[in-house]
Amino acid sequence: MTGTVQASHVLTVATRGKGFIEITPELARWLENISAANGLLTVFVRHTSASLTIQENADPNVRRDLLDALEGFAPEDRRYAHQEEGPDDMPSHIKAMLTGVSLGIPVKDGRMTLGTWQGVYLIEHRALPHQRTIALSFIGETSPA
Amino acid sequence: MTGTVQASHVLTVATRGKGFIEITPELARWLENISAANGLLTVFVRHTSASLTIQENADPNVRRDLLDALEGFAPEDRRYAHQEEGPDDMPSHIKAMLTGVSLGIPVKDGRMTLGTWQGVYLIEHRALPHQRTIALSFIGETSPA
Amino acid sequence: MTGTVQASHVLTVATRGKGFIEITPELARWLENISAANGLLTVFVRHTSASLTIQENADPNVRRDLLDALEGFAPEDRRYAHQEEGPDDMPSHIKAMLTGVSLGIPVKDGRMTLGTWQGVYLIEHRALPHQRTIALSFIGETSPA
């Protein structure tokens, strides 16, 4: 065992309005860059109108249905007290509350222990494109160079 | 202090269709096996149609009502674009998105810092029985043998 | 690098019935007390009718709308099997399941890597005031005294 270390990084993702953006390859690449071996990866989105989920990476219709479901949980045509930032803002906060902004993913032998059909997604809830920043943290063992 | 170490394990759980399955005893047993003392336990389900929650472990009616609530959030008789895997599949993905696939639980003196009424549950969202795998990670101090 | 350490704490929060209570300052103060530098903060609420979320800390109307949304997801006037603890208890469990009881927040240079508009909130779902306990865990590097 090489002793436990910690590393951090900030990932920037450009979104194109409401939708799922897969970030699994970016996470895998960072783990490789820091020679992560065994430990814990934490993924944390630094916004309140975007969020994170781990979901099926096969049929794109799954993400379409998930977006529809989120729309149903927080419709834009409801009457909200918070109106100042446009009709898609308050629904975005509700969707972010339901899905969450942090994920912990165990890492084994340098790889996230994702299941075969699992991908890590940033969900953009706002109608317009945004630059989103995601804080990454790894704690665990690294492999010798 | 003994220095910080990390350990990992894979737990396999057989489900019997839709329902809550308590995994608190299995988690406690693994922490004991590895002599975990103080640190962080991460529980991660490697599927997109099953998920994790921490909920009341007393009245079984609570879990019945929680299942009913999940059914209401993602009814099988709605029209989904993703249809290929049966009427219970897309609702399962929605339920998994709402409840989440990873949990971080602080560990103190070898025990999870759960409240009196908290149990850790795997939620099976599919109608048929499945074998589910759960990745466990512990980072922290262990007690001397 | 100073080596990886772990620290833990229990935070007690007095609530005043349904509502959001910001705990960001208490978390920041604890990180300062233990000289946390870089690593991971885990926040874990030890109850099943209160939960945690990270949400906008600017317009108070956002929290009002979030409470309304939660009320809509789990109305008190629905028929629940679990009735013994009052009409607000089962809705509280549903709301806690939807929002979650644990959060992982990366820490960098002694500070949580929160976005500008992010605050960490305990959500009380019960109608009456309660004492809530929150377990905190930090794993990572500390700064030299």
mmCIF file of N, CA, C and O in Angstrom, chain C residues 69-137:
data_model
loop_
_atom_site.group_PDB
_atom_site.id
_atom_site.type_symbol
_atom_site.label_atom_id
_atom_site.label_comp_id
_atom_site.label_asym_id
_atom_site.label_seq_id
_atom_site.Cartn_x
_atom_site.Cartn_y
_atom_site.Cartn_z
ATOM 1 N N ALA C 69 -43.207 22.955 -3.430
ATOM 2 C CA ALA C 69 -43.035 21.819 -4.343
ATOM 3 C C ALA C 69 -43.021 20.514 -3.546
ATOM 4 O O ALA C 69 -43.687 19.537 -3.910
ATOM 5 N N LEU C 70 -42.274 20.493 -2.430
ATOM 6 C CA LEU C 70 -42.218 19.287 -1.596
ATOM 7 C C LEU C 70 -43.610 18.925 -1.082
ATOM 8 O O LEU C 70 -43.990 17.751 -1.044
ATOM 9 N N GLU C 71 -44.376 19.955 -0.681
ATOM 10 C CA GLU C 71 -45.751 19.738 -0.209
ATOM 11 C C GLU C 71 -46.580 19.070 -1.309
ATOM 12 O O GLU C 71 -47.370 18.159 -1.037
ATOM 13 N N GLY C 72 -46.373 19.508 -2.535
ATOM 14 C CA GLY C 72 -47.106 18.918 -3.659
ATOM 15 C C GLY C 72 -46.722 17.467 -3.935
ATOM 16 O O GLY C 72 -47.563 16.657 -4.328
ATOM 17 N N PHE C 73 -45.446 17.123 -3.688
ATOM 18 C CA PHE C 73 -45.003 15.747 -3.933
ATOM 19 C C PHE C 73 -45.548 14.785 -2.882
ATOM 20 O O PHE C 73 -45.682 13.590 -3.142
ATOM 21 N N ALA C 74 -45.853 15.302 -1.698
ATOM 22 C CA ALA C 74 -46.292 14.434 -0.594
ATOM 23 C C ALA C 74 -47.348 15.158 0.239
ATOM 24 O O ALA C 74 -47.093 15.569 1.365
ATOM 25 N N PRO C 75 -48.546 15.312 -0.309
ATOM 26 C CA PRO C 75 -49.595 16.062 0.397
ATOM 27 C C PRO C 75 -50.054 15.348 1.673
ATOM 28 O O PRO C 75 -50.078 14.118 1.717
ATOM 29 N N GLU C 76 -50.396 16.137 2.664
ATOM 30 C CA GLU C 76 -50.831 15.563 3.947
ATOM 31 C C GLU C 76 -52.209 14.919 3.847
ATOM 32 O O GLU C 76 -52.559 14.066 4.659
ATOM 33 N N ASP C 77 -53.001 15.366 2.860
ATOM 34 C CA ASP C 77 -54.380 14.860 2.799
ATOM 35 C C ASP C 77 -54.518 13.598 1.950
ATOM 36 O O ASP C 77 -55.623 13.199 1.607
ATOM 37 N N ARG C 78 -53.397 12.963 1.628
ATOM 38 C CA ARG C 78 -53.476 11.683 0.909
ATOM 39 C C ARG C 78 -53.662 10.565 1.944
ATOM 40 O O ARG C 78 -53.375 10.724 3.116
ATOM 41 N N ARG C 79 -54.134 9.412 1.491
ATOM 42 C CA ARG C 79 -54.370 8.287 2.401
ATOM 43 C C ARG C 79 -53.094 7.458 2.531
ATOM 44 O O ARG C 79 -52.673 6.805 1.580
ATOM 45 N N TYR C 80 -52.464 7.470 3.712
ATOM 46 C CA TYR C 80 -51.249 6.692 3.942
ATOM 47 C C TYR C 80 -51.531 5.528 4.896
ATOM 48 O O TYR C 80 -52.375 5.654 5.792
ATOM 49 N N ALA C 81 -50.834 4.407 4.708
ATOM 50 C CA ALA C 81 -50.970 3.275 5.635
ATOM 51 C C ALA C 81 -50.365 3.637 6.992
ATOM 52 O O ALA C 81 -50.880 3.247 8.041
ATOM 53 N N HIS C 82 -49.248 4.394 6.964
ATOM 54 C CA HIS C 82 -48.566 4.817 8.199
ATOM 55 C C HIS C 82 -49.203 6.108 8.717
ATOM 56 O O HIS C 82 -48.990 7.181 8.153
ATOM 57 N N GLN C 83 -50.021 6.012 9.766
ATOM 58 C CA GLN C 83 -50.821 7.142 10.248
ATOM 59 C C GLN C 83 -50.489 7.531 11.685
ATOM 60 O O GLN C 83 -50.842 8.627 12.140
ATOM 61 N N GLU C 84 -49.806 6.616 12.406
ATOM 62 C CA GLU C 84 -49.716 6.722 13.866
ATOM 63 C C GLU C 84 -49.056 8.002 14.362
ATOM 64 O O GLU C 84 -49.353 8.462 15.461
ATOM 65 N N GLU C 85 -48.134 8.556 13.591
ATOM 66 C CA GLU C 85 -47.378 9.699 14.116
ATOM 67 C C GLU C 85 -47.879 11.044 13.608
ATOM 68 O O GLU C 85 -47.149 12.035 13.658
ATOM 69 N N GLY C 86 -49.117 11.060 13.105
ATOM 70 C CA GLY C 86 -49.698 12.331 12.665
ATOM 71 C C GLY C 86 -49.634 12.511 11.166
ATOM 72 O O GLY C 86 -48.848 11.852 10.490
ATOM 73 N N PRO C 87 -50.471 13.423 10.642
ATOM 74 C CA PRO C 87 -50.614 13.596 9.194
ATOM 75 C C PRO C 87 -49.358 14.143 8.501
ATOM 76 O O PRO C 87 -49.225 14.022 7.280
ATOM 77 N N ASP C 88 -48.430 14.752 9.261
ATOM 78 C CA ASP C 88 -47.226 15.303 8.629
ATOM 79 C C ASP C 88 -46.062 14.316 8.644
ATOM 80 O O ASP C 88 -45.003 14.618 8.077
ATOM 81 N N ASP C 89 -46.231 13.128 9.266
ATOM 82 C CA ASP C 89 -45.080 12.234 9.406
ATOM 83 C C ASP C 89 -44.756 11.484 8.117
ATOM 84 O O ASP C 89 -43.610 11.515 7.648
ATOM 85 N N MET C 90 -45.741 10.819 7.538
ATOM 86 C CA MET C 90 -45.458 10.043 6.315
ATOM 87 C C MET C 90 -45.024 10.966 5.170
ATOM 88 O O MET C 90 -44.036 10.656 4.477
ATOM 89 N N PRO C 91 -45.692 12.128 4.974
ATOM 90 C CA PRO C 91 -45.155 13.071 3.977
ATOM 91 C C PRO C 91 -43.695 13.448 4.238
ATOM 92 O O PRO C 91 -42.911 13.616 3.297
ATOM 93 N N SER C 92 -43.317 13.543 5.520
ATOM 94 C CA SER C 92 -41.927 13.879 5.858
ATOM 95 C C SER C 92 -40.957 12.810 5.359
ATOM 96 O O SER C 92 -39.876 13.120 4.848
ATOM 97 N N HIS C 93 -41.339 11.537 5.528
ATOM 98 C CA HIS C 93 -40.471 10.458 5.054
ATOM 99 C C HIS C 93 -40.310 10.509 3.532
ATOM 100 O O HIS C 93 -39.223 10.295 3.003
ATOM 101 N N ILE C 94 -41.412 10.775 2.837
ATOM 102 C CA ILE C 94 -41.348 10.853 1.368
ATOM 103 C C ILE C 94 -40.432 12.004 0.940
ATOM 104 O O ILE C 94 -39.572 11.844 0.066
ATOM 105 N N LYS C 95 -40.590 13.152 1.587
ATOM 106 C CA LYS C 95 -39.752 14.310 1.248
ATOM 107 C C LYS C 95 -38.278 14.033 1.537
ATOM 108 O O LYS C 95 -37.390 14.448 0.785
ATOM 109 N N ALA C 96 -38.013 13.323 2.648
ATOM 110 C CA ALA C 96 -36.622 12.991 2.985
ATOM 111 C C ALA C 96 -36.035 12.025 1.959
ATOM 112 O O ALA C 96 -34.866 12.141 1.573
ATOM 113 N N MET C 97 -36.853 11.078 1.482
ATOM 114 C CA MET C 97 -36.379 10.136 0.452
ATOM 115 C C MET C 97 -36.030 10.877 -0.833
ATOM 116 O O MET C 97 -35.041 10.558 -1.506
ATOM 117 N N LEU C 98 -36.820 11.881 -1.192
ATOM 118 C CA LEU C 98 -36.599 12.614 -2.442
ATOM 119 C C LEU C 98 -35.374 13.530 -2.382
ATOM 120 O O LEU C 98 -34.753 13.808 -3.413
ATOM 121 N N THR C 99 -35.065 14.029 -1.200
ATOM 122 C CA THR C 99 -33.976 15.010 -1.099
ATOM 123 C C THR C 99 -32.683 14.416 -0.561
ATOM 124 O O THR C 99 -31.605 14.877 -0.939
ATOM 125 N N GLY C 100 -32.763 13.400 0.294
ATOM 126 C CA GLY C 100 -31.565 12.691 0.727
ATOM 127 C C GLY C 100 -31.002 13.147 2.058
ATOM 128 O O GLY C 100 -31.249 14.277 2.507
ATOM 129 N N VAL C 101 -30.226 12.262 2.703
ATOM 130 C CA VAL C 101 -29.699 12.568 4.030
ATOM 131 C C VAL C 101 -28.183 12.717 4.069
ATOM 132 O O VAL C 101 -27.633 13.022 5.121
ATOM 133 N N SER C 102 -27.487 12.493 2.945
ATOM 134 C CA SER C 102 -26.035 12.688 2.995
ATOM 135 C C SER C 102 -25.528 13.506 1.811
ATOM 136 O O SER C 102 -26.053 13.416 0.707
ATOM 137 N N LEU C 103 -24.508 14.323 2.081
ATOM 138 C CA LEU C 103 -23.892 15.186 1.068
ATOM 139 C C LEU C 103 -22.374 15.066 1.178
ATOM 140 O O LEU C 103 -21.832 15.108 2.281
ATOM 141 N N GLY C 104 -21.698 14.959 0.038
ATOM 142 C CA GLY C 104 -20.242 15.023 0.030
ATOM 143 C C GLY C 104 -19.806 16.321 -0.619
ATOM 144 O O GLY C 104 -20.235 16.622 -1.736
ATOM 145 N N ILE C 105 -18.991 17.096 0.079
ATOM 146 C CA ILE C 105 -18.566 18.402 -0.432
ATOM 147 C C ILE C 105 -17.038 18.488 -0.430
ATOM 148 O O ILE C 105 -16.417 18.449 0.639
ATOM 149 N N PRO C 106 -16.417 18.603 -1.616
ATOM 150 C CA PRO C 106 -14.957 18.759 -1.651
ATOM 151 C C PRO C 106 -14.516 20.028 -0.914
ATOM 152 O O PRO C 106 -15.214 21.045 -0.956
ATOM 153 N N VAL C 107 -13.370 19.944 -0.250
ATOM 154 C CA VAL C 107 -12.802 21.075 0.489
ATOM 155 C C VAL C 107 -11.451 21.409 -0.125
ATOM 156 O O VAL C 107 -10.628 20.518 -0.363
ATOM 157 N N LYS C 108 -11.231 22.681 -0.403
ATOM 158 C CA LYS C 108 -9.986 23.125 -1.044
ATOM 159 C C LYS C 108 -9.457 24.337 -0.276
ATOM 160 O O LYS C 108 -10.215 25.303 -0.080
ATOM 161 N N ASP C 109 -8.197 24.292 0.138
ATOM 162 C CA ASP C 109 -7.596 25.406 0.888
ATOM 163 C C ASP C 109 -8.475 25.834 2.066
ATOM 164 O O ASP C 109 -8.664 27.032 2.319
ATOM 165 N N GLY C 110 -9.049 24.873 2.734
ATOM 166 C CA GLY C 110 -9.797 25.155 3.955
ATOM 167 C C GLY C 110 -11.254 25.532 3.762
ATOM 168 O O GLY C 110 -11.987 25.699 4.734
ATOM 169 N N ARG C 111 -11.688 25.661 2.506
ATOM 170 C CA ARG C 111 -13.068 26.075 2.248
ATOM 171 C C ARG C 111 -13.825 25.034 1.424
ATOM 172 O O ARG C 111 -13.265 24.423 0.525
ATOM 173 N N MET C 112 -15.123 24.913 1.705
ATOM 174 C CA MET C 112 -15.977 24.086 0.851
ATOM 175 C C MET C 112 -15.982 24.698 -0.543
ATOM 176 O O MET C 112 -16.049 25.915 -0.690
ATOM 177 N N THR C 113 -15.959 23.848 -1.571
ATOM 178 C CA THR C 113 -15.927 24.348 -2.951
ATOM 179 C C THR C 113 -17.339 24.663 -3.457
ATOM 180 O O THR C 113 -17.718 24.258 -4.563
ATOM 181 N N LEU C 114 -18.097 25.380 -2.634
ATOM 182 C CA LEU C 114 -19.462 25.768 -3.022
ATOM 183 C C LEU C 114 -19.422 26.852 -4.090
ATOM 184 O O LEU C 114 -18.528 27.693 -4.101
ATOM 185 N N GLY C 115 -20.415 26.832 -4.989
ATOM 186 C CA GLY C 115 -20.572 27.929 -5.922
ATOM 187 C C GLY C 115 -21.081 29.168 -5.202
ATOM 188 O O GLY C 115 -21.540 29.100 -4.052
ATOM 189 N N THR C 116 -20.991 30.300 -5.901
ATOM 190 C CA THR C 116 -21.365 31.597 -5.318
ATOM 191 C C THR C 116 -22.749 31.601 -4.679
ATOM 192 O O THR C 116 -22.961 32.212 -3.640
ATOM 193 N N TRP C 117 -23.691 30.922 -5.314
ATOM 194 C CA TRP C 117 -25.083 30.992 -4.859
ATOM 195 C C TRP C 117 -25.520 29.765 -4.085
ATOM 196 O O TRP C 117 -26.702 29.565 -3.838
ATOM 197 N N GLN C 118 -24.552 28.915 -3.713
ATOM 198 C CA GLN C 118 -24.927 27.690 -3.009
ATOM 199 C C GLN C 118 -24.824 27.822 -1.499
ATOM 200 O O GLN C 118 -23.811 28.261 -0.969
ATOM 201 N N GLY C 119 -25.888 27.418 -0.819
ATOM 202 C CA GLY C 119 -25.881 27.289 0.635
ATOM 203 C C GLY C 119 -26.280 25.862 0.991
ATOM 204 O O GLY C 119 -27.012 25.215 0.246
ATOM 205 N N VAL C 120 -25.781 25.373 2.139
ATOM 206 C CA VAL C 120 -26.146 24.026 2.593
ATOM 207 C C VAL C 120 -27.287 24.166 3.596
ATOM 208 O O VAL C 120 -27.179 24.938 4.563
ATOM 209 N N TYR C 121 -28.358 23.445 3.363
ATOM 210 C CA TYR C 121 -29.558 23.581 4.182
ATOM 211 C C TYR C 121 -30.005 22.254 4.779
ATOM 212 O O TYR C 121 -30.036 21.222 4.095
ATOM 213 N N LEU C 122 -30.377 22.310 6.062
ATOM 214 C CA LEU C 122 -31.172 21.254 6.687
ATOM 215 C C LEU C 122 -32.624 21.572 6.370
ATOM 216 O O LEU C 122 -33.057 22.722 6.522
ATOM 217 N N ILE C 123 -33.392 20.574 5.916
ATOM 218 C CA ILE C 123 -34.820 20.791 5.703
ATOM 219 C C ILE C 123 -35.593 20.052 6.791
ATOM 220 O O ILE C 123 -35.477 18.827 6.918
ATOM 221 N N GLU C 124 -36.324 20.796 7.574
ATOM 222 C CA GLU C 124 -37.221 20.190 8.567
ATOM 223 C C GLU C 124 -38.540 19.930 7.873
ATOM 224 O O GLU C 124 -39.138 20.835 7.284
ATOM 225 N N HIS C 125 -39.000 18.667 7.919
ATOM 226 C CA HIS C 125 -40.258 18.319 7.254
ATOM 227 C C HIS C 125 -41.427 18.189 8.228
ATOM 228 O O HIS C 125 -42.584 18.201 7.803
ATOM 229 N N ARG C 126 -41.146 18.064 9.525
ATOM 230 C CA ARG C 126 -42.227 17.931 10.504
ATOM 231 C C ARG C 126 -42.812 19.308 10.836
ATOM 232 O O ARG C 126 -42.124 20.326 10.724
ATOM 233 N N ALA C 127 -44.074 19.304 11.274
ATOM 234 C CA ALA C 127 -44.765 20.555 11.568
ATOM 235 C C ALA C 127 -44.260 21.208 12.860
ATOM 236 O O ALA C 127 -44.213 22.432 12.970
ATOM 237 N N LEU C 128 -43.848 20.384 13.825
ATOM 238 C CA LEU C 128 -43.398 20.920 15.112
ATOM 239 C C LEU C 128 -41.877 21.080 15.163
ATOM 240 O O LEU C 128 -41.166 20.426 14.406
ATOM 241 N N PRO C 129 -41.382 21.954 16.049
ATOM 242 C CA PRO C 129 -39.924 22.103 16.231
ATOM 243 C C PRO C 129 -39.278 20.792 16.685
ATOM 244 O O PRO C 129 -39.905 20.016 17.410
ATOM 245 N N HIS C 130 -38.062 20.550 16.242
ATOM 246 C CA HIS C 130 -37.306 19.357 16.635
ATOM 247 C C HIS C 130 -35.848 19.728 16.879
ATOM 248 O O HIS C 130 -35.347 20.713 16.348
ATOM 249 N N GLN C 131 -35.158 18.882 17.679
ATOM 250 C CA GLN C 131 -33.698 18.950 17.775
ATOM 251 C C GLN C 131 -33.145 17.946 16.774
ATOM 252 O O GLN C 131 -33.440 16.753 16.870
ATOM 253 N N ARG C 132 -32.345 18.380 15.831
ATOM 254 C CA ARG C 132 -31.815 17.466 14.812
ATOM 255 C C ARG C 132 -30.318 17.337 14.966
ATOM 256 O O ARG C 132 -29.636 18.345 15.208
ATOM 257 N N THR C 133 -29.808 16.123 14.848
ATOM 258 C CA THR C 133 -28.358 15.942 14.928
ATOM 259 C C THR C 133 -27.814 15.571 13.551
ATOM 260 O O THR C 133 -28.403 14.809 12.801
ATOM 261 N N ILE C 134 -26.663 16.167 13.246
ATOM 262 C CA ILE C 134 -26.013 16.009 11.952
ATOM 263 C C ILE C 134 -24.589 15.547 12.200
ATOM 264 O O ILE C 134 -23.844 16.202 12.939
ATOM 265 N N ALA C 135 -24.229 14.405 11.612
ATOM 266 C CA ALA C 135 -22.864 13.896 11.761
ATOM 267 C C ALA C 135 -21.989 14.483 10.663
ATOM 268 O O ALA C 135 -22.370 14.470 9.496
ATOM 269 N N LEU C 136 -20.817 15.007 11.053
ATOM 270 C CA LEU C 136 -19.867 15.562 10.095
ATOM 271 C C LEU C 136 -18.613 14.693 10.064
ATOM 272 O O LEU C 136 -18.162 14.204 11.106
ATOM 273 N N SER C 137 -18.071 14.527 8.879
ATOM 274 C CA SER C 137 -16.819 13.793 8.732
ATOM 275 C C SER C 137 -15.928 14.551 7.766
ATOM 276 O O SER C 137 -16.383 15.019 6.722
#
